[in-house]
PDB file of C-alpha atoms in Angstrom:
ATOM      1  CA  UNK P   1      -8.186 -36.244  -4.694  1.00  0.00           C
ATOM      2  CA  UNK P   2     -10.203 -32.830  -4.145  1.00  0.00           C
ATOM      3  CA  UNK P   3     -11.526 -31.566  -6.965  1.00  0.00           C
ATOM      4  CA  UNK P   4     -12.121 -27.895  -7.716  1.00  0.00           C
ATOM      5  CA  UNK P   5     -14.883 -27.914 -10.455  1.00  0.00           C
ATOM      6  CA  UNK P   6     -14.757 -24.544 -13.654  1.00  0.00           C
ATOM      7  CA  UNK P   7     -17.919 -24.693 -15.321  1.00  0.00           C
ATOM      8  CA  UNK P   8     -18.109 -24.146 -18.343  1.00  0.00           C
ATOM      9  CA  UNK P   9     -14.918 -24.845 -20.518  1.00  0.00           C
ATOM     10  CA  UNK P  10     -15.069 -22.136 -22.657  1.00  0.00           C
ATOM     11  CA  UNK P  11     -16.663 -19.180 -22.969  1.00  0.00           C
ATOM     12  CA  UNK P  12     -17.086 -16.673 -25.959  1.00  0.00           C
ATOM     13  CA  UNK P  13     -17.596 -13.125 -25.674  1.00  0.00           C
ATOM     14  CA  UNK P  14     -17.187  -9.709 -27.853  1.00  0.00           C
ATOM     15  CA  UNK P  15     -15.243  -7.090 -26.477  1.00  0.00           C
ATOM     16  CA  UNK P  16     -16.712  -4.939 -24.033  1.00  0.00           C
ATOM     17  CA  UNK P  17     -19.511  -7.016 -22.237  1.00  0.00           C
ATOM     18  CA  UNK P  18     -19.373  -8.466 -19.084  1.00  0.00           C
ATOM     19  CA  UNK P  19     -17.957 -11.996 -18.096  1.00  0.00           C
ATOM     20  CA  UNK P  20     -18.521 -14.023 -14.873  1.00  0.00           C
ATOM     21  CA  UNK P  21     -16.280 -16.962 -14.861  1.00  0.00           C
ATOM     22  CA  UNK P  22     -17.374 -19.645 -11.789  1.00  0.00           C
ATOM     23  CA  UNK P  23     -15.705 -21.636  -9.560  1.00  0.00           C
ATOM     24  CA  UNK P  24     -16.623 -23.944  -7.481  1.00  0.00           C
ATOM     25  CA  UNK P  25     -13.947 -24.728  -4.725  1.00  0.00           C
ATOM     26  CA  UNK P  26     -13.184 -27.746  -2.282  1.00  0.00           C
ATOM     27  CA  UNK P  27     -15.462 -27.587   0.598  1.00  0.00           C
ATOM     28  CA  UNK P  28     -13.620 -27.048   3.361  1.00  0.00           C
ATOM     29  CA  UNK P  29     -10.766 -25.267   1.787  1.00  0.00           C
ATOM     30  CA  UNK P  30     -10.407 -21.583   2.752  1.00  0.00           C
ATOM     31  CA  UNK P  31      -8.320 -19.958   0.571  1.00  0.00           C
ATOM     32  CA  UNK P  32      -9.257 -19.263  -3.199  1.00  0.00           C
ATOM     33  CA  UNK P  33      -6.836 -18.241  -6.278  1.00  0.00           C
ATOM     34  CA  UNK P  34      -7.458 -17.019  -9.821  1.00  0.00           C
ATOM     35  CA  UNK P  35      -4.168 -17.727 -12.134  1.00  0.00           C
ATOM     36  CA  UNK P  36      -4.419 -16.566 -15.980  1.00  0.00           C
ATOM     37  CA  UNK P  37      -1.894 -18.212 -18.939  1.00  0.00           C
ATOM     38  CA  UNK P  38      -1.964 -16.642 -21.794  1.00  0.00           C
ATOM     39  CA  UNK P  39      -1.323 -19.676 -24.806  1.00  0.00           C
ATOM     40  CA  UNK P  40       2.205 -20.011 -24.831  1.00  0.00           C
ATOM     41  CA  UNK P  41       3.145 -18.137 -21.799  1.00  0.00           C
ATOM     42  CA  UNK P  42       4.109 -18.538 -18.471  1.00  0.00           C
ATOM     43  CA  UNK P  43       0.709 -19.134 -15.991  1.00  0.00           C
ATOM     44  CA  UNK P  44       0.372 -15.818 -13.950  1.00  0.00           C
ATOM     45  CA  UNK P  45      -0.943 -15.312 -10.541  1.00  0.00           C
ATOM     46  CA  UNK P  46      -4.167 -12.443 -10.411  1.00  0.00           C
ATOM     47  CA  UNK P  47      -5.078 -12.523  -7.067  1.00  0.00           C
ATOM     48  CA  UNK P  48      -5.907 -14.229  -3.758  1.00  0.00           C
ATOM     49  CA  UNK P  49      -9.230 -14.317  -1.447  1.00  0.00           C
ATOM     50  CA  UNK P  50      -9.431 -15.079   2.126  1.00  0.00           C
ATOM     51  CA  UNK P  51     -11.981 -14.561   4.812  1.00  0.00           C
ATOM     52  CA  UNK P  52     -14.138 -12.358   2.142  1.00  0.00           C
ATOM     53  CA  UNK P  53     -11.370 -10.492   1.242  1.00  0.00           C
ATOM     54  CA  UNK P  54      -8.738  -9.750  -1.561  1.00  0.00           C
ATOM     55  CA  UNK P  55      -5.274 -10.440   0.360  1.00  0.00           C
ATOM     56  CA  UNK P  56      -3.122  -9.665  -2.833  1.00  0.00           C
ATOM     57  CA  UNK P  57      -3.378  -9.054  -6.270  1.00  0.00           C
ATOM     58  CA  UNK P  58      -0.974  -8.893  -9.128  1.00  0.00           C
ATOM     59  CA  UNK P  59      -0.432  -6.116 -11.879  1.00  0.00           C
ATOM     60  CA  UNK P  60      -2.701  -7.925 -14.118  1.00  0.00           C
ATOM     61  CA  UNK P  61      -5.811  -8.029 -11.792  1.00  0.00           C
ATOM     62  CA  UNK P  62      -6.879  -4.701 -13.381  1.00  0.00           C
ATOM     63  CA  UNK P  63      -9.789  -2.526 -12.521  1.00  0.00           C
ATOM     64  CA  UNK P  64     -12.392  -4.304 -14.592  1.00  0.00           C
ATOM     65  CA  UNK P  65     -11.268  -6.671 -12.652  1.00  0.00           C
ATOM     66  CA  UNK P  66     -13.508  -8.197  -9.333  1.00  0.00           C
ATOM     67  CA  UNK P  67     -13.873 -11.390  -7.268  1.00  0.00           C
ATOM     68  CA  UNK P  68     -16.287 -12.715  -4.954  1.00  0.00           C
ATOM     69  CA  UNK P  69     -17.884 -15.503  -2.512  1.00  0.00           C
ATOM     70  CA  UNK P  70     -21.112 -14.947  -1.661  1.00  0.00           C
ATOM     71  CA  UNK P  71     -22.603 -17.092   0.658  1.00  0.00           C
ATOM     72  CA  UNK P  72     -19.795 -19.820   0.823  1.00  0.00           C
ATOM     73  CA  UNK P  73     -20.711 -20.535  -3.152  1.00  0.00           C
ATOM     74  CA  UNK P  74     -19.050 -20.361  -5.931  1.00  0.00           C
ATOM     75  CA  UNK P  75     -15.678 -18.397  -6.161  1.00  0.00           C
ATOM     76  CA  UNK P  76     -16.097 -15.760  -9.115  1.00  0.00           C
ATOM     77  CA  UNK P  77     -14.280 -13.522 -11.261  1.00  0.00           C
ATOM     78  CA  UNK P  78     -16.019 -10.865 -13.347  1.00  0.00           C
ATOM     79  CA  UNK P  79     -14.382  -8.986 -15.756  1.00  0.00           C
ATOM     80  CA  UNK P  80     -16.759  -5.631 -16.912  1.00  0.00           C
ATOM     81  CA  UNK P  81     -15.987  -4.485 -19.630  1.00  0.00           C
ATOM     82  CA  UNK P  82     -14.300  -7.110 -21.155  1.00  0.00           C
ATOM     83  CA  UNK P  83     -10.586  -6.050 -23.589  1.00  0.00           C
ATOM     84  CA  UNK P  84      -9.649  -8.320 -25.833  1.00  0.00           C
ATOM     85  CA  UNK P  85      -6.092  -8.938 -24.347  1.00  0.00           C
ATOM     86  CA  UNK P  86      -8.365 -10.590 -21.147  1.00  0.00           C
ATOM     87  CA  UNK P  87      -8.633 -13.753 -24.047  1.00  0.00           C
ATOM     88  CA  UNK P  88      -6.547 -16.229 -21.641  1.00  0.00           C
ATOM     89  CA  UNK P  89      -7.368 -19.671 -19.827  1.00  0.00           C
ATOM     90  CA  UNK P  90      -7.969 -18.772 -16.204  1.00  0.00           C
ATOM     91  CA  UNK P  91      -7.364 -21.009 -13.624  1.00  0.00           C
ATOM     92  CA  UNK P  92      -9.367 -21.673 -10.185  1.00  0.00           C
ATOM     93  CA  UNK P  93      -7.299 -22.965  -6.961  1.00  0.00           C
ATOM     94  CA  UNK P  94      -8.109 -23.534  -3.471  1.00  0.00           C
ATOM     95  CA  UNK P  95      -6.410 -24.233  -0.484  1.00  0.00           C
ATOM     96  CA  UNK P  96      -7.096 -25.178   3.050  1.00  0.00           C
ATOM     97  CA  UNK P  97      -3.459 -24.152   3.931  1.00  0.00           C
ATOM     98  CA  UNK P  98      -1.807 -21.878   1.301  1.00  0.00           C
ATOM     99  CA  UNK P  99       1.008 -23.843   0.268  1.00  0.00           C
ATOM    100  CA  UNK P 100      -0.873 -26.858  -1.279  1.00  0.00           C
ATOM    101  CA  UNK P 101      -3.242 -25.332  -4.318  1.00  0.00           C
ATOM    102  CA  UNK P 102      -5.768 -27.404  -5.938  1.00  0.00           C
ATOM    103  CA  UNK P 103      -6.589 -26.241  -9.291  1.00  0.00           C
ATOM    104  CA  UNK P 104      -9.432 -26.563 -11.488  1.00  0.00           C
ATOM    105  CA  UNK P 105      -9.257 -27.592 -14.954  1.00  0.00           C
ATOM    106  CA  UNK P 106      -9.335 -24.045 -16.289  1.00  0.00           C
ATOM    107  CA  UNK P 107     -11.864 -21.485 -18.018  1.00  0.00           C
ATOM    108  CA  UNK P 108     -10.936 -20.337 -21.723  1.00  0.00           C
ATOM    109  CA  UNK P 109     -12.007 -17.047 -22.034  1.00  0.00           C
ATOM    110  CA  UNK P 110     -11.886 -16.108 -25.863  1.00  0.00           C
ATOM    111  CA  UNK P 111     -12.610 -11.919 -26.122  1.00  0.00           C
ATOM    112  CA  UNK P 112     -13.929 -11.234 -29.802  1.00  0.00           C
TER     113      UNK P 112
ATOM    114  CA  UNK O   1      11.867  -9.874  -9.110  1.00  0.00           C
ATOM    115  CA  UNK O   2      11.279 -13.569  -8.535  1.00  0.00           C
ATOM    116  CA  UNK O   3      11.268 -15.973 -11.084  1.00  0.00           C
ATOM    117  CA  UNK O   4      11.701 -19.857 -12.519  1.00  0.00           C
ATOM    118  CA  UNK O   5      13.428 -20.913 -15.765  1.00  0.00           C
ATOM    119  CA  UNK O   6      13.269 -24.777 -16.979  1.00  0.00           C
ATOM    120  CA  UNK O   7      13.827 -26.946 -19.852  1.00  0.00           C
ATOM    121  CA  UNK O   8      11.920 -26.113 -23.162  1.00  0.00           C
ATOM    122  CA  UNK O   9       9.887 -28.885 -24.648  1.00  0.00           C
ATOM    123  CA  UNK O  10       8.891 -30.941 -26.148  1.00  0.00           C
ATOM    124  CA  UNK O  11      11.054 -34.001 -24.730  1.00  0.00           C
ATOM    125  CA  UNK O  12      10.202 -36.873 -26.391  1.00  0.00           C
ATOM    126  CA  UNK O  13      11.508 -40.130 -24.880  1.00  0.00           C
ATOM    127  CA  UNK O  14      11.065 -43.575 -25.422  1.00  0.00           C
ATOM    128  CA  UNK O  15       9.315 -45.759 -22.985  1.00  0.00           C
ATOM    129  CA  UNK O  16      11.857 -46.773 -19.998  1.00  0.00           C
ATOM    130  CA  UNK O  17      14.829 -44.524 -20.365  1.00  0.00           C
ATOM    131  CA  UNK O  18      15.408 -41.610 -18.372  1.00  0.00           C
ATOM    132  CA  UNK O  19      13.935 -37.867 -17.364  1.00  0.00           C
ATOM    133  CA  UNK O  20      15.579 -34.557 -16.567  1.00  0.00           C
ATOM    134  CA  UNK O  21      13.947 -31.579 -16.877  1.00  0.00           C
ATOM    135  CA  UNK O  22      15.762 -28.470 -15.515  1.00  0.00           C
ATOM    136  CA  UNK O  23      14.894 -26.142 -13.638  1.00  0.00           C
ATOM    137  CA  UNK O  24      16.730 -22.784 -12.500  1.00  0.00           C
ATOM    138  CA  UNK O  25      15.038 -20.361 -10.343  1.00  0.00           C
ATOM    139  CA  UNK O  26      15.687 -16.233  -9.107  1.00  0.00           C
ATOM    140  CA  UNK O  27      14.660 -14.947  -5.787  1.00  0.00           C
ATOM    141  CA  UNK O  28      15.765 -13.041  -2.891  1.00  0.00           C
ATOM    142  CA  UNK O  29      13.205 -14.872  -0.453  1.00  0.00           C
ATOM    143  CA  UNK O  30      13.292 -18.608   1.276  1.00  0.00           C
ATOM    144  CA  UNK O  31      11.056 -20.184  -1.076  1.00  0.00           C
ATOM    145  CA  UNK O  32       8.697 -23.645  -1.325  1.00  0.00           C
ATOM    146  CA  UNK O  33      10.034 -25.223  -4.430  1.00  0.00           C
ATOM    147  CA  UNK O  34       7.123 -27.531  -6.268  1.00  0.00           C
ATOM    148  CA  UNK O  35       6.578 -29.610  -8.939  1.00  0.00           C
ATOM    149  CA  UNK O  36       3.231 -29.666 -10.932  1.00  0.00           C
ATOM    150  CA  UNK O  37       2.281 -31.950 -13.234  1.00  0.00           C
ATOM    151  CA  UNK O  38      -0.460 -31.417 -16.018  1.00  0.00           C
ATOM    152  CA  UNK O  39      -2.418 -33.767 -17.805  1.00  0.00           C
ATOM    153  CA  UNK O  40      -4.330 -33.046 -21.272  1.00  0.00           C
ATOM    154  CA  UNK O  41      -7.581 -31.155 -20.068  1.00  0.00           C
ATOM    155  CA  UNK O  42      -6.473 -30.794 -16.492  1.00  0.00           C
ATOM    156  CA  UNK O  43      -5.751 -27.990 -14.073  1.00  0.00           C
ATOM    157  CA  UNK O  44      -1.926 -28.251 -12.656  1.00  0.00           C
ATOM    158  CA  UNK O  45      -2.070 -31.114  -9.777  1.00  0.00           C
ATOM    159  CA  UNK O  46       0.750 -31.134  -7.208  1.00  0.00           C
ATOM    160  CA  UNK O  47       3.585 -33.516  -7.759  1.00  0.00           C
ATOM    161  CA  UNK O  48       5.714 -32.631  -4.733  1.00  0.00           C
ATOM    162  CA  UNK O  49       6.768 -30.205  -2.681  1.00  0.00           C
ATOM    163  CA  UNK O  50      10.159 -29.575  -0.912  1.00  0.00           C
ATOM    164  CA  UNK O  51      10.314 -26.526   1.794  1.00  0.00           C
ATOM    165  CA  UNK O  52      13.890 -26.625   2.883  1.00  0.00           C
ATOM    166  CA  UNK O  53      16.991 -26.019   1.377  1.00  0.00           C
ATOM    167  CA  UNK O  54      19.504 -29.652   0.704  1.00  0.00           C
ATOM    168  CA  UNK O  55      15.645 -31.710   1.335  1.00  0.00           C
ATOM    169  CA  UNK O  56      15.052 -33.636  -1.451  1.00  0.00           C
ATOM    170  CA  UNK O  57      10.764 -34.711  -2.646  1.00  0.00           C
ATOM    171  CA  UNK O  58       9.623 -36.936  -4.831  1.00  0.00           C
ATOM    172  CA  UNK O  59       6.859 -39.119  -6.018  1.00  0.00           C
ATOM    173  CA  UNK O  60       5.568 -41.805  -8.581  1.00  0.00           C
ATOM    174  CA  UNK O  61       9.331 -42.119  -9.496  1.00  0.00           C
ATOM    175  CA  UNK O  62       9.858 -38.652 -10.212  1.00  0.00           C
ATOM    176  CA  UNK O  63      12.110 -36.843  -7.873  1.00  0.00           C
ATOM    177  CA  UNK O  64      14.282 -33.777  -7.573  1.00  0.00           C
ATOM    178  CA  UNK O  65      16.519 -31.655  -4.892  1.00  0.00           C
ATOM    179  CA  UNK O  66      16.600 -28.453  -3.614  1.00  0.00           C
ATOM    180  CA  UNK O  67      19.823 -27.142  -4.046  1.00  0.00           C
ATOM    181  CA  UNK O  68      20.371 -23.722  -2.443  1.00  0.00           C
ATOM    182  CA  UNK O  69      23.684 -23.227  -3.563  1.00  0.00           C
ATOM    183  CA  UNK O  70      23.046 -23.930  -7.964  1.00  0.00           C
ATOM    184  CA  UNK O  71      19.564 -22.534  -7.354  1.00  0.00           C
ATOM    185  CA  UNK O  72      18.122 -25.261  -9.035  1.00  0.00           C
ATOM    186  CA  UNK O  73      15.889 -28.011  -8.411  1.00  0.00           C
ATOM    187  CA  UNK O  74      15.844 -30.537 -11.714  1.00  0.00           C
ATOM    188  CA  UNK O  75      13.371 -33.088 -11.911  1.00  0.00           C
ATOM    189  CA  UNK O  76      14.692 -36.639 -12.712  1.00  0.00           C
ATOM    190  CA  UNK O  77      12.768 -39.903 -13.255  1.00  0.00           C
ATOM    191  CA  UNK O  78      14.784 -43.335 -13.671  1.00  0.00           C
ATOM    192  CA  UNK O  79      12.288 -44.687 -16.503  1.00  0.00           C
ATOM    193  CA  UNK O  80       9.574 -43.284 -17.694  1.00  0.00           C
ATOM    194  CA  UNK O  81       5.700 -44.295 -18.516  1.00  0.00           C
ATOM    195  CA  UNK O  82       3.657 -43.207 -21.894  1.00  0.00           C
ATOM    196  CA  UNK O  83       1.586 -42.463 -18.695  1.00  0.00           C
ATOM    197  CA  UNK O  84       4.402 -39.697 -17.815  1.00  0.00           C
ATOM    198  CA  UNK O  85       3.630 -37.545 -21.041  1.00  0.00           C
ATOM    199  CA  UNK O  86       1.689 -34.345 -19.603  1.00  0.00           C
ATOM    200  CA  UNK O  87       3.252 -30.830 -19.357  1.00  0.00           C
ATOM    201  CA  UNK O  88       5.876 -30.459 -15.908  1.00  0.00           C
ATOM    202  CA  UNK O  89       6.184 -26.725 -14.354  1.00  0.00           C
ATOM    203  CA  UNK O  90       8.541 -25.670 -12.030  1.00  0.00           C
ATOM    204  CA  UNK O  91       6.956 -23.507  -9.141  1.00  0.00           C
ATOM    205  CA  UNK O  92       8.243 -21.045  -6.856  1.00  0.00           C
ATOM    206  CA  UNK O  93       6.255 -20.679  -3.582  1.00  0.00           C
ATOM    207  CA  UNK O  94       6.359 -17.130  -1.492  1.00  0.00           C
ATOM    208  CA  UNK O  95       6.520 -19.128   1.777  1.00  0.00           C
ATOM    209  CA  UNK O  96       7.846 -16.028   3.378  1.00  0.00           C
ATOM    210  CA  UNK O  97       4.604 -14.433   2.480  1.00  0.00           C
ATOM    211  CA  UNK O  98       2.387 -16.921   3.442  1.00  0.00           C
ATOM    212  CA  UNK O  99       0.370 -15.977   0.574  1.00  0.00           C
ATOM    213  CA  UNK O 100      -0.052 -18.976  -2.146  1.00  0.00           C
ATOM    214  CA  UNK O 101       1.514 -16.503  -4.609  1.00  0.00           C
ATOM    215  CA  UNK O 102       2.897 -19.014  -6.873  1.00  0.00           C
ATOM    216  CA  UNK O 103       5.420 -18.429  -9.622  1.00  0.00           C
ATOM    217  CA  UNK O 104       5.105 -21.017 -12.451  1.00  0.00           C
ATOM    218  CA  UNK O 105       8.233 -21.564 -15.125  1.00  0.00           C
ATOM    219  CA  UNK O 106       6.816 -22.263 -18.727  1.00  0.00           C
ATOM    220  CA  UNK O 107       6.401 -25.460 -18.302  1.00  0.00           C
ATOM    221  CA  UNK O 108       8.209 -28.433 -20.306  1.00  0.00           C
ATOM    222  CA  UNK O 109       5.726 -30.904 -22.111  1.00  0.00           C
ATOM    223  CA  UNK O 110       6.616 -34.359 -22.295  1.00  0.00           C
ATOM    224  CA  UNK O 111       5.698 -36.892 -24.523  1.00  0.00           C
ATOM    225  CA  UNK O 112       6.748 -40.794 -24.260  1.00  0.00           C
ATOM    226  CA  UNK O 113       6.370 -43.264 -26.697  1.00  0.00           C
ATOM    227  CA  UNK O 114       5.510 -46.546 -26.533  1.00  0.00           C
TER     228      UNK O 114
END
């Protein structure tokens, strides 16, 4: 099936610095998602991206917070400056309609 | 606010008996109820999807209904696969939004032996 592609796996950081984490979406699909799970807890929606724009966002897409497209490339979500609660696995999705998500295999962010 | 409730893992079955995990959900909308299914070192994939109340979905086996009136929607397989053993969530769609906003329960790992 379509395959949404997080590159890389992990990522280290210490607390404070900026983070990119990529995404790299279905082709076609026009709808892009960032979800964050926390280990043992529930996965969380952050926010949603459409037509170059944020459409909704959740408490926990904070101001450090920011996503973007540019071009039609990779999906991104920055996070400057980095907390150490941000330590999470995030999750890419896309969609072409917005019921049926495709996610990607998921970024662990680990905050030092 | 809206939210999902299911069966804490781990199950741990045998090959070739039977699956239920449960799943209970909260919400004052008209929601998508789904079914995702994760495999070690995966993202979530899509098992099914049911949009109407009383409808039920399934796939590879598995299968569940959407039952308006219990709120629930329990996900049953007749015989299971070591194949099967991956972690199930419960989802909760905001169809009425039209947003994508999904709403996932813990999920409930499941591990079959041979």
């Amino acid at each position: 099936g379509p395959k949404v592609l997080q590159i890389p796996s992990h990522q280290i950081i210490d607390m404070g610095q900026m983070v990119t984490l990529n995404c790299d979406p279905v082709s076609n699909h026009l709808y892009f998602y960032w979800y964050k799970q926390i280990l043992g807890q529930q996965m969380e929606f952050l926010v949603n991206f459409y037509n170059g724009k944020v459409m909704e966002k959740s408490k926990l897409f904070k101001d450090q917070f920011s996503v973007e497209r540019p071009d039609g490339s990779y999906f991104t979500l920055k996070i400057q400056p980095t907390a150490l609660e941000d330590s999470a696995v995030y999750f890419c999705a896309s969609s072409l309609v917005v019921e049926t998500l495709y996610f990607g295999s998921g970024t662990r962010l680990t905050v030092l | 606010g809206d939210s999902v409730t299911q069966t804490k893992g781990p199950v741990t079955l045998s090959e070739g008996t039977s699956l239920t995990v449960n799943c209970s959900y909260e919400t004052k909308q008209y929601p998508t109820l789904f079914w995702y299914v994760q495999y070690p070192g995966e993202g979530p994939q899509l098992l099914f999807k049911v949009p109407k109340a009383n409808e039920k979905g399934s796939n590879r086996g598995f299968e569940a209904t959407y039952d308006k009136g219990t709120t629930s929607f329990h996900l049953q397989k007749a015989s299971v696969q070591e194949s099967d053993s991956a972690v199930y969530y419960c989802v909760l769609g905001d169809r009425a939004g039209n947003t994508g906003k999904l709403i996932f329960g813990l999920g409930t790992t499941l591990q079959v032996q041979p």
